[in-house]
């Protein structure tokens, strides 16, 4: 997982990171899986959370947009005799896979997995040279398409917002100049240019290309939009008393989850400019601390955990509210469909 822009380790460089479920004990404590419960794991990956939930006695409906994860997970499906179903789909569609009576829990571990980073042909890491791809599903617009086709102004906004890259303008203009001569094809092709344009300083903790690679991955996979839609879908699919547990790895994701739980808390809405406020029925109540982070011991063992944040909510009896993407204040970025034309 690419580290949050505020610091911590980064998997964008493709260092050897063995897949270890992050905050597993904390996730299970918030989720409370058990016999007779149906839990949806929206980010199956290598099956770490799913395996632990199954061991706790619950049935699992697991989703993943990555076809390689679905293929690798078939042995686990076979081993659990009907207690696990695995579906190839985006987690924004999770409502389509909820049982008629509703779900007892939903868990989401947001971002790229170590398995994807370890595969050079997927193009997530600039330390492992491969095609500039980054598509989790393997279909649609690739990172190369974005870098070679998007307007400079669009690249600046993508790098600036999704990567919080301060040198977004300089990097975007350098990309425009270079691609006019030769298109970008590989991960090291792009990382090399960025390293020339914004050389690494002695005090820098991360590679100069880290934030741009993060921005491209998030944009190509519409990760923020997917997360927002998944939160609305979970609200619709959880039964009263059901639990929503979300683990994020950088500030953009965490802001969305924090905003969602705040909006669904039922607190009065208003501002000093609009003093008229109204109470809304809460659809979620907080579980435990507002935010949980990894212990020093876990962070030492698993570097990926250093930037992880867990937030969780308990579904109330109030009806789900209307999905409203405007609550997240997401920017109006370039259309993936238009870039792909």
XYZ file of N, CA and C in Angstrom, residues 90-299:
630
model
N -16.564 -5.239 -7.887
C -16.101 -4.104 -7.102
C -16.918 -4.004 -5.814
N -16.274 -3.553 -4.736
C -16.997 -3.543 -3.461
C -18.063 -2.464 -3.391
N -18.074 -1.545 -4.342
C -19.173 -0.574 -4.396
C -20.494 -1.265 -4.707
N -20.438 -2.502 -5.221
C -21.626 -3.276 -5.579
C -22.020 -4.261 -4.479
N -21.515 -4.076 -3.292
C -21.715 -5.081 -2.241
C -23.179 -5.322 -1.894
N -24.026 -4.322 -2.091
C -25.450 -4.492 -1.782
C -26.079 -5.603 -2.616
N -25.518 -5.850 -3.798
C -26.048 -6.894 -4.681
C -25.781 -8.294 -4.132
N -24.889 -8.403 -3.151
C -24.493 -9.716 -2.642
C -24.909 -9.927 -1.186
N -25.686 -9.004 -0.657
C -26.171 -9.131 0.717
C -27.370 -10.070 0.761
N -27.493 -10.906 1.779
C -28.664 -11.778 1.901
C -29.918 -10.958 2.170
N -31.055 -11.574 1.951
C -32.323 -10.867 2.079
C -32.518 -10.253 3.467
N -32.062 -10.920 4.490
C -32.230 -10.410 5.843
C -31.205 -9.378 6.260
N -30.255 -9.104 5.398
C -29.227 -8.131 5.718
C -27.951 -8.770 6.250
N -26.902 -7.985 6.291
C -25.599 -8.448 6.742
C -25.379 -8.141 8.221
N -24.600 -8.999 8.881
C -24.217 -8.745 10.264
C -22.948 -7.914 10.357
N -22.215 -7.854 9.276
C -20.987 -7.067 9.295
C -20.429 -6.863 7.908
N -19.688 -5.781 7.740
C -18.957 -5.479 6.506
C -17.578 -5.009 6.917
N -16.541 -5.571 6.301
C -15.179 -5.122 6.545
C -14.530 -4.755 5.219
N -13.843 -3.613 5.207
C -13.165 -3.114 4.012
C -11.738 -2.732 4.380
N -10.781 -3.293 3.659
C -9.361 -2.955 3.822
C -8.970 -2.250 2.525
N -8.872 -0.916 2.586
C -8.797 -0.117 1.367
C -7.380 -0.031 0.810
N -7.267 -0.161 -0.506
C -5.982 0.079 -1.156
C -5.436 -1.135 -1.874
N -4.207 -0.984 -2.343
C -3.550 -2.029 -3.109
C -2.958 -3.057 -2.161
N -2.932 -4.315 -2.586
C -2.398 -5.376 -1.732
C -0.933 -5.634 -2.053
N -0.248 -6.230 -1.101
C 1.157 -6.567 -1.313
C 1.318 -7.549 -2.467
N 0.324 -8.395 -2.687
C 0.389 -9.334 -3.815
C 0.456 -8.587 -5.135
N -0.344 -7.540 -5.277
C -0.350 -6.759 -6.506
C 0.976 -6.032 -6.693
N 1.516 -5.493 -5.611
C 2.792 -4.787 -5.686
C 3.907 -5.731 -6.102
N 3.866 -6.971 -5.627
C 4.926 -7.938 -5.902
C 4.936 -8.405 -7.350
N 3.859 -8.185 -8.091
C 3.777 -8.626 -9.480
C 4.174 -7.478 -10.397
N 5.385 -7.547 -10.942
C 5.911 -6.450 -11.765
C 5.005 -6.131 -12.944
N 4.355 -7.156 -13.492
C 3.511 -6.948 -14.671
C 2.264 -6.134 -14.369
N 1.949 -5.942 -13.093
C 0.782 -5.133 -12.739
C 1.087 -3.633 -12.757
N 2.356 -3.280 -12.645
C 2.761 -1.883 -12.788
C 2.475 -1.000 -11.599
N 2.343 -1.565 -10.387
C 2.073 -0.746 -9.207
C 3.357 -0.195 -8.588
N 4.475 -0.842 -8.813
C 5.721 -0.466 -8.164
C 6.732 0.060 -9.161
N 7.463 1.113 -8.774
C 8.513 1.625 -9.648
C 9.859 0.982 -9.346
N 9.923 0.132 -8.321
C 11.149 -0.615 -8.057
C 11.194 -1.904 -8.875
N 10.019 -2.346 -9.319
C 9.937 -3.532 -10.159
C 9.489 -3.065 -11.546
N 10.398 -3.022 -12.482
C 10.064 -2.472 -13.795
C 9.043 -3.345 -14.507
N 8.000 -2.706 -14.987
C 6.944 -3.408 -15.698
C 6.076 -2.422 -16.432
N 5.057 -2.902 -17.123
C 4.150 -2.006 -17.839
C 3.519 -0.998 -16.889
N 3.337 0.227 -17.338
C 2.719 1.270 -16.515
C 1.211 1.041 -16.538
N 0.730 0.139 -15.696
C -0.647 -0.342 -15.760
C -1.482 0.138 -14.561
N -1.338 -0.529 -13.412
C -1.993 -0.179 -12.144
C -3.476 -0.509 -12.067
N -4.039 -1.193 -13.044
C -5.467 -1.523 -13.005
C -5.694 -2.749 -12.128
N -6.454 -2.594 -11.052
C -6.737 -3.718 -10.166
C -7.573 -4.785 -10.855
N -8.474 -4.353 -11.717
C -9.354 -5.296 -12.406
C -8.729 -5.841 -13.681
N -7.657 -5.213 -14.149
C -7.029 -5.621 -15.401
C -7.733 -5.099 -16.633
N -8.780 -4.310 -16.470
C -9.528 -3.765 -17.603
C -9.659 -2.246 -17.467
N -9.993 -1.609 -18.589
C -10.232 -0.173 -18.563
C -8.988 0.647 -18.845
N -9.015 1.901 -18.427
C -7.939 2.850 -18.683
C -6.757 2.559 -17.770
N -5.560 2.483 -18.338
C -4.354 2.209 -17.564
C -3.664 3.503 -17.160
N -2.669 3.362 -16.282
C -1.880 4.523 -15.882
C -1.135 5.108 -17.076
N -0.686 4.258 -17.992
C -0.010 4.745 -19.197
C -0.955 5.597 -20.041
N -2.203 5.166 -20.147
C -3.194 5.960 -20.894
C -3.326 7.355 -20.280
N -3.383 7.419 -18.965
C -3.541 8.706 -18.285
C -2.323 9.585 -18.518
N -1.143 9.031 -18.309
C 0.086 9.812 -18.442
C 0.291 10.288 -19.880
N -0.059 9.466 -20.842
C 0.200 9.804 -22.245
C -0.909 10.616 -22.905
N -2.112 10.633 -22.329
C -3.243 11.268 -23.005
C -3.874 12.432 -22.258
N -3.826 12.430 -20.951
C -4.523 13.469 -20.180
C -3.903 14.843 -20.415
N -4.737 15.862 -20.360
C -4.254 17.229 -20.492
C -3.383 17.577 -19.294
N -2.472 18.523 -19.508
C -1.560 18.905 -18.431
C -2.329 19.395 -17.205
N -3.349 20.205 -17.436
C -4.150 20.699 -16.312
C -4.788 19.576 -15.536
N -5.230 18.523 -16.229
C -5.825 17.369 -15.549
C -4.775 16.600 -14.750
N -3.583 16.450 -15.320
C -2.509 15.764 -14.601
C -2.136 16.527 -13.331
N -2.091 17.842 -13.431
C -1.758 18.652 -12.256
C -2.780 18.428 -11.142
N -4.060 18.403 -11.514
C -5.100 18.200 -10.500
C -5.042 16.785 -9.925
N -4.784 15.797 -10.779
C -4.699 14.410 -10.310
C -3.533 14.245 -9.337
N -2.354 14.735 -9.728
C -1.177 14.601 -8.871
C -1.321 15.441 -7.601
N -1.900 16.627 -7.744
C -2.005 17.538 -6.618
C -3.002 17.085 -5.574
N -4.157 16.601 -6.017
C -5.179 16.198 -5.044
C -4.999 14.766 -4.583
N -4.891 13.840 -5.515
C -4.846 12.429 -5.141
C -3.488 11.999 -4.593
N -2.439 12.752 -4.922
C -1.116 12.423 -4.397
C -0.575 13.456 -3.437
N -1.280 14.594 -3.335
C -0.818 15.716 -2.519
C 0.633 16.045 -2.859
N 0.909 16.061 -4.169
C 2.245 16.323 -4.682
C 2.438 17.830 -4.887
N 3.377 18.417 -4.160
C 3.604 19.861 -4.230
C 4.224 20.292 -5.556
N 4.914 19.384 -6.221
C 5.544 19.693 -7.503
C 4.708 19.188 -8.677
N 3.411 19.118 -8.504
C 2.531 18.564 -9.538
C 2.673 19.289 -10.865
N 2.734 20.614 -10.849
C 2.846 21.385 -12.075
C 4.131 21.098 -12.818
N 5.233 21.090 -12.107
C 6.531 20.839 -12.733
C 6.576 19.441 -13.344
N 6.068 18.458 -12.603
C 6.089 17.080 -13.097
C 5.180 16.922 -14.311
N 3.981 17.498 -14.261
C 3.035 17.381 -15.377
C 3.589 18.005 -16.652
N 4.223 19.153 -16.530
C 4.784 19.815 -17.718
C 5.967 19.029 -18.285
N 6.745 18.392 -17.407
C 7.845 17.556 -17.873
C 7.317 16.320 -18.601
N 6.212 15.775 -18.092
C 5.579 14.629 -18.756
C 5.100 15.030 -20.146
N 4.457 16.177 -20.254
C 3.966 16.657 -21.549
C 5.106 16.794 -22.552
N 6.205 17.356 -22.131
C 7.354 17.555 -23.016
C 7.939 16.233 -23.469
N 8.073 15.291 -22.543
C 8.679 14.004 -22.866
C 7.769 13.153 -23.746
N 6.468 13.129 -23.452
C 5.562 12.248 -24.195
C 5.377 12.701 -25.636
N 5.662 13.962 -25.919
C 5.587 14.454 -27.298
C 6.646 13.786 -28.160
N 7.721 13.343 -27.534
C 8.804 12.667 -28.262
C 8.636 11.156 -28.241
N 8.228 10.648 -27.075
C 8.088 9.205 -26.908
C 7.127 8.922 -25.764
N 6.129 8.085 -25.988
C 5.157 7.802 -24.915
C 5.785 7.013 -23.773
N 5.214 7.169 -22.586
C 5.643 6.403 -21.429
C 5.057 4.997 -21.517
N 5.900 4.011 -21.204
C 5.447 2.626 -21.290
C 5.658 1.835 -20.009
N 6.711 2.145 -19.263
C 7.033 1.336 -18.088
C 7.051 2.179 -16.812
N 7.047 1.473 -15.690
C 7.046 2.150 -14.401
C 8.345 2.922 -14.176
N 9.456 2.328 -14.505
C 10.729 3.012 -14.304
C 10.924 4.142 -15.300
N 10.278 4.055 -16.429
C 10.287 5.131 -17.407
C 9.741 6.411 -16.763
N 8.585 6.302 -16.126
C 7.966 7.462 -15.469
C 8.723 7.848 -14.205
N 9.085 6.877 -13.381
C 9.788 7.180 -12.133
C 11.122 7.861 -12.408
N 11.791 7.448 -13.475
C 13.072 8.052 -13.820
C 12.943 9.520 -14.168
N 11.902 9.854 -14.923
C 11.680 11.254 -15.280
C 11.396 12.086 -14.030
N 10.535 11.569 -13.163
C 10.183 12.303 -11.941
C 11.413 12.524 -11.073
N 12.298 11.531 -11.018
C 13.502 11.652 -10.208
C 14.436 12.728 -10.760
N 14.424 12.912 -12.071
C 15.231 13.968 -12.693
C 14.613 15.336 -12.424
N 13.286 15.417 -12.558
C 12.588 16.699 -12.393
C 12.589 17.158 -10.937
N 12.393 16.222 -10.012
C 12.366 16.540 -8.575
C 13.319 15.595 -7.854
N 14.618 15.858 -7.915
C 15.617 14.958 -7.328
C 15.370 14.718 -5.838
N 15.713 13.546 -5.407
C 15.538 13.182 -4.001
C 16.549 13.911 -3.132
N 16.065 14.513 -2.048
C 16.931 15.208 -1.105
C 17.271 14.277 0.059
N 18.347 14.599 0.735
C 18.819 13.742 1.822
C 17.770 13.558 2.909
N 16.962 14.578 3.149
C 15.961 14.516 4.218
C 14.681 13.794 3.803
N 14.512 13.513 2.506
C 13.285 12.874 2.017
C 13.204 11.428 2.485
N 12.048 11.057 3.027
C 11.848 9.692 3.512
C 11.333 8.765 2.413
N 10.779 9.334 1.358
C 10.207 8.517 0.288
C 10.783 8.929 -1.057
N 10.666 8.052 -2.039
C 11.137 8.315 -3.399
C 10.309 9.442 -4.018
N 10.906 10.292 -4.858
C 10.166 11.406 -5.470
C 8.938 10.986 -6.269
N 8.908 9.747 -6.749
C 7.777 9.295 -7.571
C 6.630 8.724 -6.754
N 6.805 8.565 -5.455
C 5.812 7.885 -4.630
C 4.433 8.519 -4.738
N 4.347 9.820 -4.593
C 3.041 10.496 -4.567
C 2.367 10.466 -5.935
N 3.138 10.576 -7.009
C 2.555 10.507 -8.348
C 2.022 9.109 -8.623
N 2.766 8.094 -8.223
C 2.295 6.718 -8.417
C 1.033 6.474 -7.600
N 0.999 6.994 -6.382
C -0.217 6.866 -5.586
C -1.390 7.522 -6.292
N -1.184 8.738 -6.789
C -2.260 9.481 -7.445
C -2.777 8.740 -8.669
N -1.877 8.214 -9.471
C -2.290 7.493 -10.672
C -3.077 6.237 -10.318
N -2.605 5.492 -9.304
C -3.310 4.272 -8.904
C -4.709 4.582 -8.394
N -4.816 5.602 -7.552
C -6.117 5.975 -7.003
C -7.049 6.442 -8.114
N -6.519 7.205 -9.073
C -7.335 7.724 -10.164
C -7.776 6.610 -11.112
N -6.834 5.773 -11.526
C -7.136 4.702 -12.490
C -8.211 3.762 -11.952
N -8.182 3.497 -10.666
C -9.138 2.572 -10.061
C -10.317 3.263 -9.392
N -10.402 4.589 -9.534
C -11.465 5.386 -8.905
C -11.652 4.968 -7.454
N -10.558 4.897 -6.724
C -10.605 4.339 -5.373
C -11.437 5.170 -4.407
N -11.379 6.482 -4.520
C -12.153 7.308 -3.594
C -13.638 7.214 -3.895
N -14.005 7.221 -5.168
C -15.411 7.065 -5.535
C -15.944 5.706 -5.140
N -15.124 4.667 -5.340
C -15.516 3.316 -4.956
C -15.754 3.218 -3.448
N -14.851 3.815 -2.682
C -14.994 3.787 -1.226
C -16.274 4.484 -0.789
N -16.525 5.651 -1.338
C -17.730 6.398 -0.966
C -18.991 5.596 -1.280
N -19.046 5.007 -2.471
C -20.214 4.219 -2.863
C -20.352 2.969 -2.002
N -19.220 2.382 -1.593
C -19.271 1.191 -0.750
C -19.828 1.521 0.636
N -19.517 2.690 1.154
C -20.045 3.087 2.462
C -21.564 3.233 2.406
N -22.061 3.835 1.335
C -23.516 3.948 1.168
C -24.147 2.566 1.035
N -23.487 1.679 0.265
C -24.021 0.329 0.062
C -24.043 -0.455 1.370
N -23.020 -0.275 2.205
C -22.992 -0.948 3.495
C -24.120 -0.454 4.389
N -24.379 0.844 4.357
C -25.467 1.411 5.149
C -26.804 0.780 4.762
N -26.986 0.537 3.472
C -28.229 -0.056 2.981
C -28.318 -1.548 3.286
N -27.177 -2.213 3.401
C -27.155 -3.676 3.475
C -27.034 -4.247 4.874
N -26.579 -3.455 5.832
C -26.414 -3.957 7.197
C -27.753 -3.983 7.931
N -27.987 -5.038 8.665
C -29.188 -5.104 9.499
C -28.950 -4.288 10.772
N -30.001 -3.907 11.485
C -29.799 -3.216 12.765
C -28.886 -4.036 13.679
N -27.883 -3.383 14.233
C -26.895 -4.090 15.030
C -25.719 -4.586 14.219
N -25.798 -4.452 12.887
C -24.680 -4.830 12.030
C -23.514 -3.867 12.188
N -22.327 -4.333 11.837
C -21.114 -3.560 12.087
C -20.339 -3.284 10.800
N -19.942 -2.030 10.636
C -19.132 -1.612 9.502
C -17.743 -1.261 10.007
N -16.725 -1.956 9.494
C -15.344 -1.757 9.919
C -14.506 -1.439 8.684
N -13.804 -0.302 8.717
C -13.023 0.135 7.561
C -11.598 0.455 7.986
N -10.641 -0.134 7.264
C -9.223 0.136 7.502
C -8.682 0.902 6.297
N -8.128 2.077 6.551
C -7.574 2.907 5.482
C -6.076 3.089 5.700
N -5.409 3.599 4.641
C -3.956 3.708 4.693
C -3.402 5.071 4.303
N -4.249 5.977 3.856
C -3.759 7.342 3.685
C -4.872 8.329 3.962
N -4.486 9.576 4.099
C -5.392 10.596 4.620
C -6.627 10.806 3.763
N -6.514 10.656 2.445
C -7.673 10.875 1.577
C -8.770 9.862 1.874
N -8.388 8.594 2.039
C -9.361 7.558 2.368
C -9.965 7.799 3.744
N -9.091 8.077 4.705
C -9.569 8.247 6.082
C -10.538 9.413 6.203
N -10.297 10.493 5.462
C -11.203 11.639 5.496
C -12.608 11.254 5.046
N -12.674 10.412 4.013
C -13.971 9.990 3.498
C -14.716 9.170 4.548
N -14.029 8.222 5.171
C -14.667 7.375 6.188
C -15.078 8.212 7.397
N -14.205 9.089 7.829
C -14.508 9.955 8.971
C -15.719 10.833 8.668
N -15.753 11.398 7.464
C -16.876 12.263 7.069
C -18.169 11.469 7.023
N -18.115 10.249 6.513
C -19.317 9.419 6.423
C -19.903 9.141 7.804
N -19.068 8.679 8.719
C -19.576 8.379 10.060
C -20.070 9.636 10.768
N -19.414 10.760 10.526
C -19.862 12.017 11.117
C -21.232 12.412 10.582
N -21.411 12.281 9.268
C -22.684 12.630 8.635
C -23.809 11.710 9.088
N -23.472 10.467 9.371
C -24.490 9.484 9.735
C -24.677 9.365 11.246
N -24.083 10.260 12.013
C -24.160 10.192 13.461
C -25.451 10.775 14.019
N -26.218 11.489 13.156
C -27.470 12.082 13.604
C -27.328 13.414 14.286
N -26.116 13.958 14.300
C -25.904 15.259 14.928
C -26.551 16.365 14.111
N -26.852 17.485 14.761
C -27.498 18.601 14.083
C -26.609 19.135 12.980
N -27.236 19.509 11.861
C -26.509 20.074 10.728
C -26.737 21.572 10.669
N -25.708 22.304 10.323
C -25.840 23.752 10.220
C -24.478 24.401 10.308
N -24.438 25.747 10.262
C -23.195 26.477 10.359
C -23.486 27.865 10.892
N -22.431 28.645 11.119
C -22.649 30.006 11.613
C -23.320 30.862 10.552
N -23.185 30.478 9.286
C -23.841 31.211 8.212
C -25.300 30.779 8.053
N -25.571 29.523 8.443
C -26.930 28.991 8.345
C -27.320 28.460 9.726
N -27.790 29.329 10.603
C -28.036 28.922 11.990
C -29.169 27.933 12.172
N -30.065 27.805 11.202
C -31.161 26.857 11.334
C -30.615 25.440 11.188
N -30.808 24.631 12.207
C -30.296 23.272 12.184
C -31.432 22.289 12.409
N -31.175 21.047 12.076
C -32.192 20.019 12.314
C -31.509 18.734 12.725
N -32.178 18.002 13.575
C -31.664 16.719 14.025
C -32.058 15.636 13.020
N -31.121 14.713 12.791
C -31.401 13.581 11.922
C -31.220 12.308 12.729
N -31.993 11.298 12.391
C -31.836 10.011 13.066
C -30.494 9.406 12.674
N -29.726 8.989 13.643
C -28.418 8.389 13.376
C -28.595 7.016 12.737
N -27.855 6.773 11.670
C -27.853 5.438 11.075
C -26.671 4.611 11.570
N -25.685 5.275 12.182
C -24.546 4.572 12.770
C -24.188 5.203 14.119
N -23.807 4.348 15.039
C -23.251 4.787 16.308
C -21.802 4.312 16.371
N -20.919 5.070 16.994
C -19.506 4.681 17.015
C -19.258 3.412 17.812
N -18.272 2.651 17.370
C -17.812 1.460 18.088
C -16.418 1.763 18.620
N -16.273 1.753 19.922
C -14.963 1.974 20.511
C -14.429 3.373 20.264
N -13.123 3.483 20.139
C -12.478 4.766 19.890
C -12.845 5.273 18.498
N -12.860 6.602 18.311
C -13.162 7.134 16.975
C -12.209 6.617 15.906
N -10.945 6.406 16.284
C -9.956 5.886 15.340
C -8.962 5.011 16.090
N -8.622 3.870 15.493
C -7.671 2.938 16.090
C -6.468 2.814 15.165
N -5.274 2.843 15.721
C -4.056 2.674 14.937
C -3.305 1.447 15.445
N -2.336 1.015 14.672
C -1.574 -0.182 15.038
C -0.661 0.093 16.225
N -0.426 -0.938 16.988
C 0.511 -0.844 18.099
C 1.930 -0.744 17.550
N 2.842 -0.294 18.389
C 4.240 -0.223 17.977
C 4.770 -1.607 17.622
N 4.314 -2.609 18.342
C 4.769 -3.980 18.088
C 4.330 -4.450 16.709
N 3.068 -4.183 16.337
C 2.593 -4.596 15.016
C 3.305 -3.822 13.913
N 3.475 -2.520 14.110
C 4.145 -1.704 13.100
C 5.570 -2.167 12.867
